[in-house]
PDB file of C-alpha atoms and ligand atoms in Angstrom:
ATOM      1  CA  UNK A   1      26.105  -0.905 -10.115  1.00 47.00           C
ATOM      2  CA  UNK A   2      23.043  -2.305 -11.686  1.00 55.00           C
ATOM      3  CA  UNK A   3      20.610  -1.271 -14.343  1.00 77.00           C
ATOM      4  CA  UNK A   4      17.929  -3.676 -13.143  1.00 92.00           C
ATOM      5  CA  UNK A   5      15.020  -1.737 -11.678  1.00 97.00           C
ATOM      6  CA  UNK A   6      12.088  -2.714  -9.529  1.00 98.00           C
ATOM      7  CA  UNK A   7       8.731  -1.413  -8.309  1.00 98.00           C
ATOM      8  CA  UNK A   8       7.888  -2.652  -4.836  1.00 98.00           C
ATOM      9  CA  UNK A   9       4.577  -0.871  -4.283  1.00 98.00           C
ATOM     10  CA  UNK A  10       1.698  -1.435  -6.674  1.00 98.00           C
ATOM     11  CA  UNK A  11      -2.078  -1.863  -6.650  1.00 97.00           C
ATOM     12  CA  UNK A  12      -4.231  -3.915  -9.002  1.00 97.00           C
ATOM     13  CA  UNK A  13      -7.973  -4.350  -9.554  1.00 95.00           C
ATOM     14  CA  UNK A  14      -7.954  -6.578  -6.446  1.00 95.00           C
ATOM     15  CA  UNK A  15      -7.886  -3.321  -4.484  1.00 95.00           C
ATOM     16  CA  UNK A  16      -7.968   0.215  -5.889  1.00 94.00           C
ATOM     17  CA  UNK A  17      -5.843  -0.116  -9.022  1.00 94.00           C
ATOM     18  CA  UNK A  18      -7.283  -0.342 -12.537  1.00 93.00           C
ATOM     19  CA  UNK A  19      -5.053  -3.025 -14.129  1.00 96.00           C
ATOM     20  CA  UNK A  20      -5.530  -6.696 -13.312  1.00 96.00           C
ATOM     21  CA  UNK A  21      -2.588  -8.504 -11.666  1.00 98.00           C
ATOM     22  CA  UNK A  22      -1.564 -10.058 -15.015  1.00 98.00           C
ATOM     23  CA  UNK A  23      -1.899  -6.712 -16.809  1.00 98.00           C
ATOM     24  CA  UNK A  24       0.371  -5.006 -14.285  1.00 98.00           C
ATOM     25  CA  UNK A  25       3.017  -7.666 -14.834  1.00 98.00           C
ATOM     26  CA  UNK A  26       2.773  -7.199 -18.610  1.00 98.00           C
ATOM     27  CA  UNK A  27       3.072  -3.424 -18.166  1.00 98.00           C
ATOM     28  CA  UNK A  28       6.155  -3.977 -16.004  1.00 98.00           C
ATOM     29  CA  UNK A  29       7.705  -6.185 -18.685  1.00 97.00           C
ATOM     30  CA  UNK A  30       7.096  -3.454 -21.280  1.00 97.00           C
ATOM     31  CA  UNK A  31       8.582  -0.816 -18.979  1.00 96.00           C
ATOM     32  CA  UNK A  32      11.751  -2.876 -18.435  1.00 96.00           C
ATOM     33  CA  UNK A  33      11.011  -3.498 -14.731  1.00 98.00           C
ATOM     34  CA  UNK A  34      12.534  -6.802 -13.613  1.00 98.00           C
ATOM     35  CA  UNK A  35      10.847  -7.220 -10.233  1.00 98.00           C
ATOM     36  CA  UNK A  36       7.441  -6.183  -8.905  1.00 98.00           C
ATOM     37  CA  UNK A  37       5.851  -6.516  -5.482  1.00 98.00           C
ATOM     38  CA  UNK A  38       2.072  -6.988  -5.339  1.00 98.00           C
ATOM     39  CA  UNK A  39       0.909  -4.775  -2.467  1.00 98.00           C
ATOM     40  CA  UNK A  40      -2.859  -4.539  -2.693  1.00 97.00           C
ATOM     41  CA  UNK A  41      -4.729  -3.101   0.311  1.00 96.00           C
ATOM     42  CA  UNK A  42      -5.782  -5.870   2.735  1.00 95.00           C
ATOM     43  CA  UNK A  43      -5.760  -8.660   0.161  1.00 96.00           C
ATOM     44  CA  UNK A  44      -3.428 -11.261  -1.311  1.00 96.00           C
ATOM     45  CA  UNK A  45      -5.926 -12.449  -3.910  1.00 95.00           C
ATOM     46  CA  UNK A  46      -3.922 -11.132  -6.888  1.00 96.00           C
ATOM     47  CA  UNK A  47      -0.622 -12.788  -6.041  1.00 98.00           C
ATOM     48  CA  UNK A  48      -1.092 -16.165  -7.737  1.00 98.00           C
ATOM     49  CA  UNK A  49      -2.200 -14.608 -11.014  1.00 98.00           C
ATOM     50  CA  UNK A  50       0.734 -12.164 -10.977  1.00 98.00           C
ATOM     51  CA  UNK A  51       3.291 -14.869 -10.207  1.00 98.00           C
ATOM     52  CA  UNK A  52       1.971 -17.032 -13.015  1.00 98.00           C
ATOM     53  CA  UNK A  53       2.191 -14.193 -15.528  1.00 98.00           C
ATOM     54  CA  UNK A  54       5.595 -13.236 -14.122  1.00 98.00           C
ATOM     55  CA  UNK A  55       6.921 -16.741 -14.675  1.00 98.00           C
ATOM     56  CA  UNK A  56       5.851 -16.761 -18.285  1.00 98.00           C
ATOM     57  CA  UNK A  57       7.321 -13.306 -19.007  1.00 98.00           C
ATOM     58  CA  UNK A  58      10.436 -13.439 -16.832  1.00 98.00           C
ATOM     59  CA  UNK A  59       9.341 -10.784 -14.319  1.00 98.00           C
ATOM     60  CA  UNK A  60       9.998 -11.600 -10.668  1.00 98.00           C
ATOM     61  CA  UNK A  61       6.902 -11.132  -8.491  1.00 98.00           C
ATOM     62  CA  UNK A  62       7.220 -10.668  -4.727  1.00 98.00           C
ATOM     63  CA  UNK A  63       4.149 -11.601  -2.684  1.00 98.00           C
ATOM     64  CA  UNK A  64       3.124  -8.609  -0.578  1.00 98.00           C
ATOM     65  CA  UNK A  65       0.327  -6.634   0.992  1.00 98.00           C
ATOM     66  CA  UNK A  66      -0.352  -3.095   2.275  1.00 98.00           C
ATOM     67  CA  UNK A  67      -2.114  -2.650   5.613  1.00 97.00           C
ATOM     68  CA  UNK A  68      -3.392   0.617   7.115  1.00 96.00           C
ATOM     69  CA  UNK A  69      -2.679   0.945  10.841  1.00 96.00           C
ATOM     70  CA  UNK A  70      -3.799   3.192  13.702  1.00 94.00           C
ATOM     71  CA  UNK A  71      -1.775   6.363  13.809  1.00 90.00           C
ATOM     72  CA  UNK A  72      -2.213  10.039  14.524  1.00 84.00           C
ATOM     73  CA  UNK A  73      -1.686  12.688  13.256  1.00 88.00           C
ATOM     74  CA  UNK A  74      -1.008  11.414   9.722  1.00 89.00           C
ATOM     75  CA  UNK A  75      -1.555   8.148   7.915  1.00 92.00           C
ATOM     76  CA  UNK A  76       0.507   5.037   8.405  1.00 97.00           C
ATOM     77  CA  UNK A  77       0.566   2.083   6.052  1.00 98.00           C
ATOM     78  CA  UNK A  78       2.720  -1.000   6.535  1.00 98.00           C
ATOM     79  CA  UNK A  79       3.940  -3.009   3.558  1.00 98.00           C
ATOM     80  CA  UNK A  80       4.593  -6.726   3.948  1.00 98.00           C
ATOM     81  CA  UNK A  81       7.083  -8.432   1.618  1.00 98.00           C
ATOM     82  CA  UNK A  82       7.870 -12.090   0.961  1.00 98.00           C
ATOM     83  CA  UNK A  83       4.873 -13.164   3.013  1.00 98.00           C
ATOM     84  CA  UNK A  84       3.758 -16.780   3.028  1.00 97.00           C
ATOM     85  CA  UNK A  85       0.267 -15.777   1.930  1.00 96.00           C
ATOM     86  CA  UNK A  86      -0.996 -19.341   1.980  1.00 95.00           C
ATOM     87  CA  UNK A  87       0.047 -19.998   5.561  1.00 94.00           C
ATOM     88  CA  UNK A  88      -2.867 -21.363   7.623  1.00 89.00           C
ATOM     89  CA  UNK A  89      -4.454 -18.548   9.597  1.00 87.00           C
ATOM     90  CA  UNK A  90      -3.018 -15.783   7.446  1.00 91.00           C
ATOM     91  CA  UNK A  91      -6.179 -15.105   5.515  1.00 85.00           C
ATOM     92  CA  UNK A  92      -8.321 -14.903   8.682  1.00 88.00           C
ATOM     93  CA  UNK A  93      -6.771 -11.618   9.769  1.00 91.00           C
ATOM     94  CA  UNK A  94      -7.214 -10.234   6.271  1.00 94.00           C
ATOM     95  CA  UNK A  95     -10.826 -11.479   6.225  1.00 92.00           C
ATOM     96  CA  UNK A  96     -11.510  -9.446   9.351  1.00 93.00           C
ATOM     97  CA  UNK A  97     -10.070  -6.301   7.725  1.00 94.00           C
ATOM     98  CA  UNK A  98     -12.088  -7.038   4.601  1.00 93.00           C
ATOM     99  CA  UNK A  99     -15.367  -7.389   6.476  1.00 93.00           C
ATOM    100  CA  UNK A 100     -14.672  -4.126   8.355  1.00 94.00           C
ATOM    101  CA  UNK A 101     -14.191  -2.492   4.976  1.00 93.00           C
ATOM    102  CA  UNK A 102     -17.512  -3.877   3.709  1.00 93.00           C
ATOM    103  CA  UNK A 103     -19.374  -2.549   6.763  1.00 95.00           C
ATOM    104  CA  UNK A 104     -17.698   0.841   6.410  1.00 96.00           C
ATOM    105  CA  UNK A 105     -18.513   0.990   2.705  1.00 95.00           C
ATOM    106  CA  UNK A 106     -22.189   0.318   3.361  1.00 96.00           C
ATOM    107  CA  UNK A 107     -22.218   3.268   5.776  1.00 97.00           C
ATOM    108  CA  UNK A 108     -20.556   5.518   3.174  1.00 97.00           C
ATOM    109  CA  UNK A 109     -23.310   4.544   0.709  1.00 97.00           C
ATOM    110  CA  UNK A 110     -25.939   5.570   3.276  1.00 97.00           C
ATOM    111  CA  UNK A 111     -24.203   8.874   4.000  1.00 98.00           C
ATOM    112  CA  UNK A 112     -23.842   9.774   0.316  1.00 98.00           C
ATOM    113  CA  UNK A 113     -27.453   8.842  -0.338  1.00 97.00           C
ATOM    114  CA  UNK A 114     -28.608  11.026   2.577  1.00 97.00           C
ATOM    115  CA  UNK A 115     -26.535  13.847   1.137  1.00 97.00           C
ATOM    116  CA  UNK A 116     -28.560  13.643  -2.060  1.00 97.00           C
ATOM    117  CA  UNK A 117     -26.087  11.497  -4.025  1.00 97.00           C
ATOM    118  CA  UNK A 118     -27.716   8.096  -4.346  1.00 96.00           C
ATOM    119  CA  UNK A 119     -25.133   5.364  -4.998  1.00 95.00           C
ATOM    120  CA  UNK A 120     -25.182   1.591  -4.670  1.00 94.00           C
ATOM    121  CA  UNK A 121     -22.330  -0.740  -3.711  1.00 93.00           C
ATOM    122  CA  UNK A 122     -22.911  -2.671  -6.954  1.00 91.00           C
ATOM    123  CA  UNK A 123     -21.991   0.415  -8.973  1.00 93.00           C
ATOM    124  CA  UNK A 124     -18.484   0.585  -7.524  1.00 89.00           C
ATOM    125  CA  UNK A 125     -16.730  -2.366  -9.161  1.00 81.00           C
ATOM    126  CA  UNK A 126     -17.557  -5.241 -11.458  1.00 71.00           C
ATOM    127  CA  UNK A 127     -16.549  -8.006  -9.057  1.00 69.00           C
ATOM    128  CA  UNK A 128     -17.444  -7.386  -5.423  1.00 69.00           C
ATOM    129  CA  UNK A 129     -16.127 -10.784  -4.334  1.00 68.00           C
ATOM    130  CA  UNK A 130     -12.579 -10.184  -5.492  1.00 73.00           C
ATOM    131  CA  UNK A 131     -12.056  -6.483  -4.873  1.00 84.00           C
ATOM    132  CA  UNK A 132     -11.203  -4.486  -1.789  1.00 91.00           C
ATOM    133  CA  UNK A 133     -13.258  -1.323  -2.225  1.00 93.00           C
ATOM    134  CA  UNK A 134     -11.623   1.882  -1.040  1.00 93.00           C
ATOM    135  CA  UNK A 135     -12.678   5.509  -0.921  1.00 95.00           C
ATOM    136  CA  UNK A 136     -10.929   5.917  -4.262  1.00 94.00           C
ATOM    137  CA  UNK A 137     -13.688   3.774  -5.830  1.00 94.00           C
ATOM    138  CA  UNK A 138     -16.297   6.060  -4.276  1.00 96.00           C
ATOM    139  CA  UNK A 139     -14.463   9.113  -5.653  1.00 95.00           C
ATOM    140  CA  UNK A 140     -14.511   7.606  -9.154  1.00 94.00           C
ATOM    141  CA  UNK A 141     -18.198   6.804  -8.898  1.00 95.00           C
ATOM    142  CA  UNK A 142     -19.046  10.350  -7.746  1.00 97.00           C
ATOM    143  CA  UNK A 143     -17.206  11.674 -10.809  1.00 95.00           C
ATOM    144  CA  UNK A 144     -18.931   9.169 -13.107  1.00 94.00           C
ATOM    145  CA  UNK A 145     -22.351  10.186 -11.802  1.00 96.00           C
ATOM    146  CA  UNK A 146     -21.552  13.877 -12.188  1.00 97.00           C
ATOM    147  CA  UNK A 147     -21.698  14.755  -8.470  1.00 97.00           C
ATOM    148  CA  UNK A 148     -18.105  16.061  -8.487  1.00 97.00           C
ATOM    149  CA  UNK A 149     -15.595  16.920 -11.183  1.00 97.00           C
ATOM    150  CA  UNK A 150     -12.357  15.610  -9.706  1.00 96.00           C
ATOM    151  CA  UNK A 151     -10.993  13.088  -7.229  1.00 95.00           C
ATOM    152  CA  UNK A 152      -9.650  15.938  -5.105  1.00 96.00           C
ATOM    153  CA  UNK A 153     -13.095  17.543  -4.972  1.00 98.00           C
ATOM    154  CA  UNK A 154     -14.638  14.212  -3.903  1.00 98.00           C
ATOM    155  CA  UNK A 155     -12.205  13.931  -0.973  1.00 97.00           C
ATOM    156  CA  UNK A 156     -12.311  17.610  -0.035  1.00 98.00           C
ATOM    157  CA  UNK A 157     -16.094  17.822   0.010  1.00 98.00           C
ATOM    158  CA  UNK A 158     -17.238  14.371   1.079  1.00 98.00           C
ATOM    159  CA  UNK A 159     -14.818  11.477   1.545  1.00 98.00           C
ATOM    160  CA  UNK A 160     -11.792  12.965   3.323  1.00 95.00           C
ATOM    161  CA  UNK A 161     -11.282  12.649   7.072  1.00 91.00           C
ATOM    162  CA  UNK A 162     -13.881  14.712   8.948  1.00 93.00           C
ATOM    163  CA  UNK A 163     -16.026  15.337   5.837  1.00 97.00           C
ATOM    164  CA  UNK A 164     -19.744  14.446   5.779  1.00 98.00           C
ATOM    165  CA  UNK A 165     -19.422  11.050   4.058  1.00 98.00           C
ATOM    166  CA  UNK A 166     -16.297  10.019   5.956  1.00 97.00           C
ATOM    167  CA  UNK A 167     -16.679   6.860   8.003  1.00 96.00           C
ATOM    168  CA  UNK A 168     -13.653   5.594   9.925  1.00 92.00           C
ATOM    169  CA  UNK A 169     -12.601   1.993   9.518  1.00 91.00           C
ATOM    170  CA  UNK A 170     -11.130  -0.338  12.133  1.00 88.00           C
ATOM    171  CA  UNK A 171      -7.341  -0.516  11.915  1.00 93.00           C
ATOM    172  CA  UNK A 172      -4.775  -2.888  13.355  1.00 95.00           C
ATOM    173  CA  UNK A 173      -2.231  -1.418  15.729  1.00 96.00           C
ATOM    174  CA  UNK A 174       1.149  -0.940  14.115  1.00 97.00           C
ATOM    175  CA  UNK A 175       2.632  -3.639  16.321  1.00 97.00           C
ATOM    176  CA  UNK A 176      -0.088  -6.138  15.409  1.00 97.00           C
ATOM    177  CA  UNK A 177       0.367  -5.408  11.702  1.00 97.00           C
ATOM    178  CA  UNK A 178       4.140  -5.902  11.924  1.00 98.00           C
ATOM    179  CA  UNK A 179       3.726  -9.109  13.916  1.00 97.00           C
ATOM    180  CA  UNK A 180       1.144 -10.347  11.443  1.00 97.00           C
ATOM    181  CA  UNK A 181       3.592  -9.868   8.553  1.00 98.00           C
ATOM    182  CA  UNK A 182       6.533 -11.317  10.451  1.00 97.00           C
ATOM    183  CA  UNK A 183       4.578 -14.332  11.606  1.00 95.00           C
ATOM    184  CA  UNK A 184       3.996 -15.119   7.919  1.00 97.00           C
ATOM    185  CA  UNK A 185       7.770 -15.037   7.353  1.00 96.00           C
ATOM    186  CA  UNK A 186       7.693 -11.571   5.788  1.00 97.00           C
ATOM    187  CA  UNK A 187       9.487  -8.284   6.218  1.00 98.00           C
ATOM    188  CA  UNK A 188       7.527  -5.169   7.218  1.00 98.00           C
ATOM    189  CA  UNK A 189       8.382  -1.803   5.676  1.00 98.00           C
ATOM    190  CA  UNK A 190       6.872   1.607   6.407  1.00 98.00           C
ATOM    191  CA  UNK A 191       5.097   2.857   3.259  1.00 98.00           C
ATOM    192  CA  UNK A 192       5.476   6.509   2.161  1.00 98.00           C
ATOM    193  CA  UNK A 193       6.974   7.750   5.456  1.00 98.00           C
ATOM    194  CA  UNK A 194       6.427  11.292   4.195  1.00 96.00           C
ATOM    195  CA  UNK A 195       2.723  10.890   5.071  1.00 96.00           C
ATOM    196  CA  UNK A 196       3.047  10.028   8.774  1.00 96.00           C
ATOM    197  CA  UNK A 197       2.258  13.597   9.756  1.00 95.00           C
ATOM    198  CA  UNK A 198       5.675  14.538  11.166  1.00 96.00           C
ATOM    199  CA  UNK A 199       8.269  16.235   8.966  1.00 96.00           C
ATOM    200  CA  UNK A 200      10.889  13.667   7.895  1.00 96.00           C
ATOM    201  CA  UNK A 201      13.896  14.125  10.196  1.00 95.00           C
ATOM    202  CA  UNK A 202      11.983  16.050  12.903  1.00 97.00           C
ATOM    203  CA  UNK A 203      12.271  15.018  16.558  1.00 97.00           C
ATOM    204  CA  UNK A 204       8.802  13.399  16.462  1.00 97.00           C
ATOM    205  CA  UNK A 205       9.739  11.546  13.297  1.00 97.00           C
ATOM    206  CA  UNK A 206      12.947  10.200  14.848  1.00 98.00           C
ATOM    207  CA  UNK A 207      11.073   9.078  17.961  1.00 97.00           C
ATOM    208  CA  UNK A 208       8.594   7.283  15.741  1.00 97.00           C
ATOM    209  CA  UNK A 209      11.458   5.515  13.933  1.00 98.00           C
ATOM    210  CA  UNK A 210      12.835   4.310  17.294  1.00 98.00           C
ATOM    211  CA  UNK A 211       9.445   2.969  18.254  1.00 97.00           C
ATOM    212  CA  UNK A 212       8.911   1.222  14.916  1.00 98.00           C
ATOM    213  CA  UNK A 213      12.360  -0.331  15.148  1.00 98.00           C
ATOM    214  CA  UNK A 214      11.543  -1.819  18.540  1.00 98.00           C
ATOM    215  CA  UNK A 215       8.162  -2.961  17.197  1.00 97.00           C
ATOM    216  CA  UNK A 216      10.006  -5.088  14.613  1.00 98.00           C
ATOM    217  CA  UNK A 217       9.837  -2.947  11.487  1.00 98.00           C
ATOM    218  CA  UNK A 218      12.511  -4.019   8.984  1.00 98.00           C
ATOM    219  CA  UNK A 219      12.306  -1.503   6.151  1.00 98.00           C
ATOM    220  CA  UNK A 220      11.640   2.082   5.195  1.00 98.00           C
ATOM    221  CA  UNK A 221      10.146   3.034   1.834  1.00 98.00           C
ATOM    222  CA  UNK A 222      12.721   5.664   0.922  1.00 98.00           C
ATOM    223  CA  UNK A 223      11.948   6.022  -2.783  1.00 98.00           C
ATOM    224  CA  UNK A 224       8.319   6.797  -3.544  1.00 98.00           C
ATOM    225  CA  UNK A 225       6.243   8.903  -5.883  1.00 97.00           C
ATOM    226  CA  UNK A 226       5.097  10.568  -2.635  1.00 96.00           C
ATOM    227  CA  UNK A 227       8.596  11.948  -1.874  1.00 96.00           C
ATOM    228  CA  UNK A 228      10.626  14.725  -3.396  1.00 96.00           C
ATOM    229  CA  UNK A 229      14.337  14.166  -3.978  1.00 96.00           C
ATOM    230  CA  UNK A 230      15.428  15.751  -0.718  1.00 96.00           C
ATOM    231  CA  UNK A 231      13.030  13.642   1.303  1.00 96.00           C
ATOM    232  CA  UNK A 232      14.201  10.491  -0.468  1.00 97.00           C
ATOM    233  CA  UNK A 233      17.858  11.292   0.272  1.00 97.00           C
ATOM    234  CA  UNK A 234      17.080  12.065   3.894  1.00 97.00           C
ATOM    235  CA  UNK A 235      15.117   8.828   4.279  1.00 98.00           C
ATOM    236  CA  UNK A 236      17.954   6.842   2.755  1.00 97.00           C
ATOM    237  CA  UNK A 237      20.324   8.308   5.366  1.00 98.00           C
ATOM    238  CA  UNK A 238      17.839   7.617   8.145  1.00 98.00           C
ATOM    239  CA  UNK A 239      17.364   4.018   6.960  1.00 98.00           C
ATOM    240  CA  UNK A 240      21.131   3.561   7.284  1.00 98.00           C
ATOM    241  CA  UNK A 241      21.158   5.241  10.685  1.00 97.00           C
ATOM    242  CA  UNK A 242      18.357   3.101  12.137  1.00 98.00           C
ATOM    243  CA  UNK A 243      19.341  -0.123  10.413  1.00 98.00           C
ATOM    244  CA  UNK A 244      16.240  -0.280   8.201  1.00 98.00           C
ATOM    245  CA  UNK A 245      16.413  -1.895   4.781  1.00 98.00           C
ATOM    246  CA  UNK A 246      15.654   0.646   2.042  1.00 98.00           C
ATOM    247  CA  UNK A 247      12.585  -0.216  -0.041  1.00 98.00           C
ATOM    248  CA  UNK A 248      10.796   1.755  -2.712  1.00 98.00           C
ATOM    249  CA  UNK A 249       7.965   1.814  -5.171  1.00 98.00           C
ATOM    250  CA  UNK A 250       5.632   3.975  -7.182  1.00 98.00           C
ATOM    251  CA  UNK A 251       2.301   3.258  -5.408  1.00 98.00           C
ATOM    252  CA  UNK A 252       0.929   2.588  -8.883  1.00 98.00           C
ATOM    253  CA  UNK A 253      -2.908   2.609  -9.094  1.00 96.00           C
ATOM    254  CA  UNK A 254      -3.386   2.513 -12.878  1.00 95.00           C
ATOM    255  CA  UNK A 255      -5.827   5.189 -14.057  1.00 91.00           C
ATOM    256  CA  UNK A 256      -6.937   5.860 -10.476  1.00 89.00           C
ATOM    257  CA  UNK A 257      -3.862   7.996  -9.804  1.00 92.00           C
ATOM    258  CA  UNK A 258      -1.496   9.742 -12.168  1.00 91.00           C
ATOM    259  CA  UNK A 259       1.612   7.764 -11.249  1.00 97.00           C
ATOM    260  CA  UNK A 260       3.500   5.784 -13.914  1.00 97.00           C
ATOM    261  CA  UNK A 261       4.576   2.244 -13.087  1.00 98.00           C
ATOM    262  CA  UNK A 262       8.108   2.311 -11.652  1.00 97.00           C
ATOM    263  CA  UNK A 263       8.043   6.060 -10.989  1.00 97.00           C
ATOM    264  CA  UNK A 264       9.652   6.934  -7.638  1.00 96.00           C
ATOM    265  CA  UNK A 265      10.377  10.598  -8.209  1.00 92.00           C
ATOM    266  CA  UNK A 266      12.385  12.132 -11.019  1.00 89.00           C
ATOM    267  CA  UNK A 267      15.828  10.554 -11.225  1.00 91.00           C
ATOM    268  CA  UNK A 268      15.092   7.801  -8.699  1.00 95.00           C
ATOM    269  CA  UNK A 269      14.675   4.108  -9.420  1.00 96.00           C
ATOM    270  CA  UNK A 270      14.672   1.145  -7.048  1.00 98.00           C
ATOM    271  CA  UNK A 271      17.741  -1.027  -7.690  1.00 97.00           C
ATOM    272  CA  UNK A 272      17.542  -4.824  -7.614  1.00 97.00           C
ATOM    273  CA  UNK A 273      20.213  -4.787  -4.867  1.00 97.00           C
ATOM    274  CA  UNK A 274      17.513  -3.706  -2.426  1.00 98.00           C
ATOM    275  CA  UNK A 275      15.520  -6.844  -3.202  1.00 98.00           C
ATOM    276  CA  UNK A 276      18.667  -8.939  -2.802  1.00 98.00           C
ATOM    277  CA  UNK A 277      19.261  -7.342   0.626  1.00 98.00           C
ATOM    278  CA  UNK A 278      15.719  -8.225   1.685  1.00 98.00           C
ATOM    279  CA  UNK A 279      16.243 -11.826   0.604  1.00 97.00           C
ATOM    280  CA  UNK A 280      19.539 -12.018   2.507  1.00 97.00           C
ATOM    281  CA  UNK A 281      17.854 -10.677   5.620  1.00 97.00           C
ATOM    282  CA  UNK A 282      15.074 -13.246   5.384  1.00 95.00           C
ATOM    283  CA  UNK A 283      17.435 -16.145   4.853  1.00 91.00           C
ATOM    284  CA  UNK A 284      19.572 -14.889   7.772  1.00 89.00           C
ATOM    285  CA  UNK A 285      16.491 -14.812   9.995  1.00 84.00           C
ATOM    286  CA  UNK A 286      15.579 -18.347   8.997  1.00 79.00           C
ATOM    287  CA  UNK A 287      19.030 -19.574  10.028  1.00 79.00           C
ATOM    288  CA  UNK A 288      18.900 -17.786  13.382  1.00 77.00           C
ATOM    289  CA  UNK A 289      15.226 -17.352  14.240  1.00 69.00           C
ATOM    290  CA  UNK A 290      14.146 -14.379  16.326  1.00 60.00           C
ATOM    291  CA  UNK A 291      13.483 -15.205  19.940  1.00 51.00           C
TER     292      UNK A 291
HETATM  293  P1  AMP B 301      -9.544   3.686   2.174  1.00 94.52           P
HETATM  294  O1  AMP B 301      -8.462   2.652   2.309  1.00 94.52           O
HETATM  295  O2  AMP B 301     -10.824   3.113   1.734  1.00 94.52           O
HETATM  296  O3  AMP B 301      -9.693   4.563   3.379  1.00 94.52           O
HETATM  297  O4  AMP B 301      -9.142   4.655   0.953  1.00 94.52           O
HETATM  298  C1  AMP B 301      -7.873   5.139   0.817  1.00 94.52           C
HETATM  299  C2  AMP B 301      -7.628   5.442  -0.643  1.00 94.52           C
HETATM  300  O5  AMP B 301      -8.104   6.746  -0.930  1.00 94.52           O
HETATM  301  C3  AMP B 301      -6.134   5.441  -0.959  1.00 94.52           C
HETATM  302  O6  AMP B 301      -5.889   4.906  -2.253  1.00 94.52           O
HETATM  303  C4  AMP B 301      -5.775   6.895  -0.932  1.00 94.52           C
HETATM  304  O7  AMP B 301      -4.695   7.201  -1.748  1.00 94.52           O
HETATM  305  C5  AMP B 301      -7.039   7.561  -1.422  1.00 94.52           C
HETATM  306  N1  AMP B 301      -7.118   8.889  -0.832  1.00 94.52           N
HETATM  307  C6  AMP B 301      -7.203   9.204   0.481  1.00 94.52           C
HETATM  308  N2  AMP B 301      -7.279  10.550   0.652  1.00 94.52           N
HETATM  309  C7  AMP B 301      -7.223  11.099  -0.608  1.00 94.52           C
HETATM  310  C8  AMP B 301      -7.266  12.433  -1.116  1.00 94.52           C
HETATM  311  N3  AMP B 301      -7.365  13.499  -0.288  1.00 94.52           N
HETATM  312  N4  AMP B 301      -7.191  12.612  -2.460  1.00 94.52           N
HETATM  313  C9  AMP B 301      -7.119  11.550  -3.289  1.00 94.52           C
HETATM  314  N5  AMP B 301      -7.067  10.260  -2.877  1.00 94.52           N
HETATM  315  C10 AMP B 301      -7.130  10.036  -1.546  1.00 94.52           C
HETATM  316 MN1   MN B 302      -4.831   2.842  -2.712  1.00 94.52          MN
HETATM  317 MN1   MN B 303      -0.531   3.671   1.162  1.00 94.52          MN
HETATM  318 MN1   MN B 304      -0.326   1.885  -1.724  1.00 94.52          MN
END
């Protein structure tokens, strides 16, 4: 048994979190978390800063990323862990996702303005160069400008799928996202499987797990603030059944969502053993490379 706990799913100001990479690491230190994975949406720009702060405070920082992929009927996000984020070519794929985001965001600005809610890209964040702007930033801005009262209202009325300011964004296929992570030496894990749109454990869900396994997925995020205890237990069993590594994390976004750092559901915490298993898997793969 261990009492060393981890949080393998967090966002910083480099995407839609509100703490900088160094601030998140300091918050982790204060919360007694020994290992953090940086998993900003579509960017690795916060990793160096987090690792540096982690080294000075004694918090282990795993380089990671979170990528949205094509999937119906729900949402599917793939987490990459232990990626070689400086590998030549790696940033090009992310740059493409980032420029798609910028184009989409400009269209959201136009839609909101046409709906009588004038907003400008410059109002969304302080540093447009560094940040990946998501719909969560738009929701915050609509609240700040008094157009809506809550985040939920912003998504329900305007920003959610099918609503008048919703603009779809280009996504990688799940296979391309997994290959992208694996080609950078990383492990791919399915984020918050409870959101894929099929009940966890249903026939459709099991078929999806088979497909993801053959696509090269390595892990399943079993502990998450998105899951209740029963779902987490069921996912842990399914991870064992399919041969997926268990992963877990809070999906911390600072003040943008009401999720405490390290929180994976009441009574659940991600043990360091899961990180050790990931490392063993990676070193095993290096010794006997995949064909
Ligand atoms: P994007 O990647 O730009 O499409 O934005 C996705 C972000 O918006 C993620 O952080 C989601 O958690 C957040 N989000 C999506 N739908 C909702 C919703 N209905 N309520 C609150 N946040 C949402
Ligand atoms: Mn987010
Ligand atoms: Mn996600
Ligand atoms: Mn996330």
